[in-house]
């Protein structure tokens, strides 16, 4: 395929923000039904013929790379419900301008795919895990997959140099009492745990401001038991990063998108599964 000539070297919007990161949704489907994301049933999925093919994704990624994109994250839905994702990753890793390939996943398919994805080029895995309690995990995700997700995390831990981030959506009266447990998990396993404020993402996400737990409250709660210190402000990266003051491994991130919006510094663009920008 002959790609068009690209003259402009950067993507800059009207606010002067330069796009450097591209998030590609490779499917809208998901095998979970998380309360903060979608209803338990009745979802209408895109027809397969309307999804971008892997060839189209590679072509677009190549063009975006010539326009200054250097980091690609594959997302969904759950990206790993689509077949042969390592094949796509291997092709994307051939784009010389791309410095980092990462993946956001619910972890269900990692027991089988962690190593193939890593070998293909994924070095950063963001795994959603909203509770360490199996019963509460089921309540949030509406799926009894807790042990399988933990097995997926273990598969990643067996890979020496991959980076593991845990995404934890915190909701009031649901899982806010687990913040300390997740902090301990980060310390013990050298994880980067990201606490994400419950944010409105669609008409079926059951969002209410009453359910939002500000990241600042979690910082106070954790700091009282495990002293932490801020090392990076949110901005070009969405998470405010904190390290443990005693030098323990791991880190904590707070994505305070409701209480402290950071859109003015955003440097990422998103490509939907059917090719919308």
Short mmCIF file of C-alpha atoms in Angstrom, two decimals:
data_model
loop_
_atom_site.label_atom_id
_atom_site.label_comp_id
_atom_site.label_asym_id
_atom_site.label_seq_id
_atom_site.Cartn_x
_atom_site.Cartn_y
_atom_site.Cartn_z
CA UNK A 1 0.00 0.00 0.00
CA UNK A 2 1.31 3.45 -0.95
CA UNK A 3 0.81 5.93 1.88
CA UNK A 4 0.12 9.60 1.15
CA UNK A 5 2.87 12.14 1.63
CA UNK A 6 2.76 13.83 5.03
CA UNK A 7 4.07 17.39 5.13
CA UNK A 8 2.97 18.60 8.55
CA UNK A 9 5.14 17.05 11.27
CA UNK A 10 2.92 17.60 14.30
CA UNK A 11 -0.76 17.49 15.25
CA UNK A 12 -1.55 20.73 17.09
CA UNK A 13 -5.10 21.73 18.02
CA UNK A 14 -6.62 25.18 18.43
CA UNK A 15 -5.58 25.29 22.08
CA UNK A 16 -1.93 24.75 21.14
CA UNK A 17 -1.85 21.18 22.46
CA UNK A 18 0.38 18.82 20.50
CA UNK A 19 -0.84 15.22 20.21
CA UNK A 20 1.86 12.67 21.02
CA UNK A 21 -0.18 9.66 22.14
CA UNK A 22 -2.79 7.69 20.24
CA UNK A 23 -5.36 5.40 21.87
CA UNK A 24 -6.79 2.88 19.43
CA UNK A 25 -9.97 1.03 20.33
CA UNK A 26 -9.81 -2.20 18.35
CA UNK A 27 -13.28 -3.39 19.43
CA UNK A 28 -16.29 -2.07 21.31
CA UNK A 29 -17.10 -5.49 22.78
CA UNK A 30 -16.31 -6.61 26.31
CA UNK A 31 -16.78 -9.84 28.26
CA UNK A 32 -17.33 -7.89 31.52
CA UNK A 33 -20.31 -5.69 32.41
CA UNK A 34 -18.79 -3.28 34.92
CA UNK A 35 -21.35 -1.12 36.70
CA UNK A 36 -19.51 2.12 35.94
CA UNK A 37 -19.24 1.35 32.24
CA UNK A 38 -22.27 -0.39 30.75
CA UNK A 39 -25.63 -2.00 31.55
CA UNK A 40 -25.86 -5.68 32.46
CA UNK A 41 -27.61 -6.54 29.18
CA UNK A 42 -29.02 -5.06 26.00
CA UNK A 43 -25.77 -3.71 24.54
CA UNK A 44 -25.78 -3.19 20.76
CA UNK A 45 -22.34 -3.91 19.31
CA UNK A 46 -20.81 -2.73 16.08
CA UNK A 47 -21.11 -5.16 13.19
CA UNK A 48 -17.82 -6.84 12.34
CA UNK A 49 -17.85 -5.28 8.86
CA UNK A 50 -17.77 -1.82 10.47
CA UNK A 51 -14.65 -2.45 12.55
CA UNK A 52 -11.31 -1.21 11.32
CA UNK A 53 -9.29 -4.09 9.92
CA UNK A 54 -5.80 -4.70 11.28
CA UNK A 55 -4.40 -3.47 7.95
CA UNK A 56 -6.37 -0.23 8.29
CA UNK A 57 -5.21 0.20 11.90
CA UNK A 58 -1.58 -0.28 10.84
CA UNK A 59 -1.96 2.19 7.98
CA UNK A 60 -3.50 4.85 10.22
CA UNK A 61 -0.93 4.24 12.97
CA UNK A 62 1.86 4.73 10.43
CA UNK A 63 0.36 8.04 9.29
CA UNK A 64 -0.13 9.25 12.86
CA UNK A 65 3.46 8.31 13.67
CA UNK A 66 4.64 10.58 10.85
CA UNK A 67 2.62 13.36 12.49
CA UNK A 68 4.41 13.14 15.81
CA UNK A 69 2.67 10.26 17.62
CA UNK A 70 5.22 8.18 19.56
CA UNK A 71 3.05 6.17 22.00
CA UNK A 72 0.18 3.87 21.00
CA UNK A 73 -2.20 2.27 23.51
CA UNK A 74 -4.60 -0.47 22.43
CA UNK A 75 -7.96 -0.38 24.19
CA UNK A 76 -11.55 -1.56 23.73
CA UNK A 77 -14.08 -2.48 25.02
CA UNK A 78 -11.83 -5.33 25.97
CA UNK A 79 -9.21 -5.45 23.21
CA UNK A 80 -8.29 -9.08 23.78
CA UNK A 81 -11.74 -10.38 22.83
CA UNK A 82 -10.58 -9.72 19.28
CA UNK A 83 -8.54 -12.52 17.73
CA UNK A 84 -4.82 -12.42 16.96
CA UNK A 85 -4.02 -9.19 18.80
CA UNK A 86 -0.32 -10.19 19.09
CA UNK A 87 -0.21 -10.21 15.28
CA UNK A 88 -1.39 -6.60 15.21
CA UNK A 89 1.06 -5.62 17.95
CA UNK A 90 3.98 -7.16 16.07
CA UNK A 91 3.14 -5.09 13.00
CA UNK A 92 2.76 -1.88 15.02
CA UNK A 93 6.14 -2.51 16.65
CA UNK A 94 7.73 -2.19 13.20
CA UNK A 95 6.80 1.50 12.97
CA UNK A 96 10.10 3.15 13.76
CA UNK A 97 8.64 6.36 15.20
CA UNK A 98 6.62 4.48 17.84
CA UNK A 99 8.62 4.37 21.06
CA UNK A 100 6.06 2.67 23.30
CA UNK A 101 3.22 0.19 22.85
CA UNK A 102 0.86 -0.39 25.75
CA UNK A 103 -2.40 -2.21 26.37
CA UNK A 104 -5.42 -1.64 28.63
CA UNK A 105 -7.20 -4.87 29.53
CA UNK A 106 -9.50 -6.40 32.12
CA UNK A 107 -6.96 -9.19 32.50
CA UNK A 108 -9.23 -12.12 31.61
CA UNK A 109 -7.16 -13.30 28.65
CA UNK A 110 -3.71 -12.66 30.14
CA UNK A 111 -3.06 -16.21 31.40
CA UNK A 112 -2.73 -17.25 27.73
CA UNK A 113 -1.72 -14.00 26.06
CA UNK A 114 0.65 -12.18 28.44
CA UNK A 115 3.84 -13.64 26.97
CA UNK A 116 2.76 -13.53 23.28
CA UNK A 117 1.77 -9.87 23.69
CA UNK A 118 5.04 -9.03 25.44
CA UNK A 119 7.11 -10.80 22.80
CA UNK A 120 5.17 -8.95 20.08
CA UNK A 121 6.01 -5.56 21.60
CA UNK A 122 3.70 -4.65 24.52
CA UNK A 123 5.85 -3.55 27.44
CA UNK A 124 3.24 -1.72 29.56
CA UNK A 125 0.06 -3.48 30.72
CA UNK A 126 -2.78 -1.54 32.38
CA UNK A 127 -5.00 -4.09 34.09
CA UNK A 128 -8.39 -3.13 35.51
CA UNK A 129 -8.93 -4.54 39.01
CA UNK A 130 -11.52 -2.69 41.08
CA UNK A 131 -11.58 -4.95 44.12
CA UNK A 132 -9.39 -7.48 45.90
CA UNK A 133 -12.51 -9.08 47.35
CA UNK A 134 -14.00 -11.79 45.04
CA UNK A 135 -17.60 -11.09 46.06
CA UNK A 136 -17.23 -7.36 45.56
CA UNK A 137 -15.39 -7.93 42.29
CA UNK A 138 -18.43 -9.88 41.09
CA UNK A 139 -20.73 -7.09 42.27
CA UNK A 140 -18.80 -4.48 40.29
CA UNK A 141 -18.06 -6.45 37.12
CA UNK A 142 -21.13 -8.74 37.14
CA UNK A 143 -18.72 -11.58 36.31
CA UNK A 144 -17.13 -14.28 38.50
CA UNK A 145 -13.65 -13.87 37.01
CA UNK A 146 -11.64 -12.64 40.01
CA UNK A 147 -9.29 -15.62 40.24
CA UNK A 148 -8.68 -15.62 36.50
CA UNK A 149 -7.67 -11.93 36.56
CA UNK A 150 -5.27 -12.67 39.43
CA UNK A 151 -3.79 -15.50 37.35
CA UNK A 152 -3.33 -13.03 34.53
CA UNK A 153 -1.45 -10.68 36.83
CA UNK A 154 0.79 -13.54 37.90
CA UNK A 155 1.53 -14.26 34.25
CA UNK A 156 2.76 -10.68 33.90
CA UNK A 157 4.85 -10.91 37.07
CA UNK A 158 6.66 -13.87 35.54
CA UNK A 159 7.95 -11.50 32.82
CA UNK A 160 10.95 -9.69 34.36
CA UNK A 161 10.88 -6.27 32.70
CA UNK A 162 7.26 -5.53 31.78
CA UNK A 163 5.55 -2.63 33.56
CA UNK A 164 2.33 -3.46 35.40
CA UNK A 165 -0.26 -0.80 36.21
CA UNK A 166 -3.52 -1.50 38.00
CA UNK A 167 -6.53 0.67 37.21
CA UNK A 168 -8.91 0.97 40.17
CA UNK A 169 -12.15 2.93 39.70
CA UNK A 170 -13.16 4.08 43.18
CA UNK A 171 -16.84 4.49 44.04
CA UNK A 172 -18.32 5.65 47.32
CA UNK A 173 -19.92 2.93 49.43
CA UNK A 174 -18.52 0.35 47.04
CA UNK A 175 -14.73 -0.04 47.22
CA UNK A 176 -13.30 3.13 48.78
CA UNK A 177 -12.38 1.12 51.89
CA UNK A 178 -9.88 -0.91 49.82
CA UNK A 179 -7.48 1.97 49.13
CA UNK A 180 -5.06 0.84 51.86
CA UNK A 181 -5.15 -2.75 50.62
CA UNK A 182 -4.25 -1.60 47.13
CA UNK A 183 -1.44 0.57 48.52
CA UNK A 184 -0.07 -2.48 50.31
CA UNK A 185 -0.37 -4.48 47.08
CA UNK A 186 1.67 -1.85 45.25
CA UNK A 187 4.38 -1.98 47.91
CA UNK A 188 4.59 -5.76 47.88
CA UNK A 189 4.58 -6.27 44.12
CA UNK A 190 6.16 -3.12 42.65
CA UNK A 191 2.88 -2.26 40.95
CA UNK A 192 1.79 1.17 39.84
CA UNK A 193 -1.74 1.40 41.24
CA UNK A 194 -3.92 4.08 39.62
CA UNK A 195 -6.95 5.24 41.59
CA UNK A 196 -9.47 6.68 39.12
CA UNK A 197 -12.32 8.92 40.14
CA UNK A 198 -15.72 7.64 39.00
CA UNK A 199 -16.41 9.76 35.93
CA UNK A 200 -19.36 10.05 33.53
CA UNK A 201 -18.58 8.21 30.30
CA UNK A 202 -22.02 7.57 28.81
CA UNK A 203 -25.76 7.43 29.32
CA UNK A 204 -25.68 3.91 30.79
CA UNK A 205 -22.82 4.27 33.28
CA UNK A 206 -24.99 4.92 36.38
CA UNK A 207 -22.90 7.99 37.17
CA UNK A 208 -23.78 10.23 40.10
CA UNK A 209 -21.66 12.91 41.74
CA UNK A 210 -22.62 11.34 45.07
CA UNK A 211 -20.53 8.30 44.19
CA UNK A 212 -17.35 10.25 43.43
CA UNK A 213 -14.53 9.86 45.96
CA UNK A 214 -12.00 12.69 45.41
CA UNK A 215 -8.45 11.52 45.00
CA UNK A 216 -7.37 13.98 47.69
CA UNK A 217 -9.37 11.98 50.25
CA UNK A 218 -7.59 8.78 49.28
CA UNK A 219 -4.21 10.53 49.54
CA UNK A 220 -4.97 11.55 53.13
CA UNK A 221 -6.19 8.09 54.08
CA UNK A 222 -3.17 6.31 52.60
CA UNK A 223 -0.64 8.86 53.83
CA UNK A 224 -1.81 8.32 57.42
CA UNK A 225 -0.66 4.68 57.25
CA UNK A 226 1.93 4.62 54.47
CA UNK A 227 3.56 8.07 54.19
CA UNK A 228 3.74 9.10 50.54
CA UNK A 229 5.17 12.06 48.63
CA UNK A 230 4.16 13.55 45.30
CA UNK A 231 6.73 13.17 42.54
CA UNK A 232 4.72 14.18 39.44
CA UNK A 233 1.78 16.47 38.80
CA UNK A 234 -1.07 15.43 36.52
CA UNK A 235 -1.08 17.06 33.12
CA UNK A 236 0.41 15.54 29.99
CA UNK A 237 0.03 12.28 31.89
CA UNK A 238 -3.38 11.98 33.56
CA UNK A 239 -2.15 10.55 36.86
CA UNK A 240 -0.70 12.49 39.76
CA UNK A 241 2.15 10.20 40.88
CA UNK A 242 3.15 9.52 44.50
CA UNK A 243 5.99 7.39 45.88
CA UNK A 244 6.32 5.78 49.28
CA UNK A 245 8.45 7.90 51.60
CA UNK A 246 10.18 4.89 53.14
CA UNK A 247 11.58 3.85 49.76
CA UNK A 248 9.29 0.86 49.30
CA UNK A 249 8.77 -0.32 45.74
CA UNK A 250 5.70 0.52 43.73
CA UNK A 251 3.90 3.80 43.24
CA UNK A 252 0.42 5.27 43.46
CA UNK A 253 -1.31 7.35 40.84
CA UNK A 254 -4.43 9.46 41.30
CA UNK A 255 -6.49 10.29 38.21
CA UNK A 256 -8.69 13.08 39.56
CA UNK A 257 -10.59 13.78 36.38
CA UNK A 258 -13.75 14.96 38.16
CA UNK A 259 -12.36 16.98 41.08
CA UNK A 260 -9.26 18.31 39.28
CA UNK A 261 -9.76 18.27 35.50
CA UNK A 262 -6.55 18.30 33.45
CA UNK A 263 -7.91 18.59 29.90
CA UNK A 264 -5.92 21.73 29.15
CA UNK A 265 -2.69 19.71 29.15
CA UNK A 266 -3.99 16.65 27.30
CA UNK A 267 -1.69 15.31 24.58
CA UNK A 268 -3.63 12.25 23.42
CA UNK A 269 -6.14 11.48 20.72
CA UNK A 270 -8.49 8.51 20.38
CA UNK A 271 -9.43 6.39 17.41
CA UNK A 272 -12.67 4.44 17.83
CA UNK A 273 -13.18 0.86 16.67
CA UNK A 274 -15.09 2.06 13.60
CA UNK A 275 -12.54 4.70 12.66
CA UNK A 276 -13.88 7.87 14.26
CA UNK A 277 -11.33 10.40 15.60
#
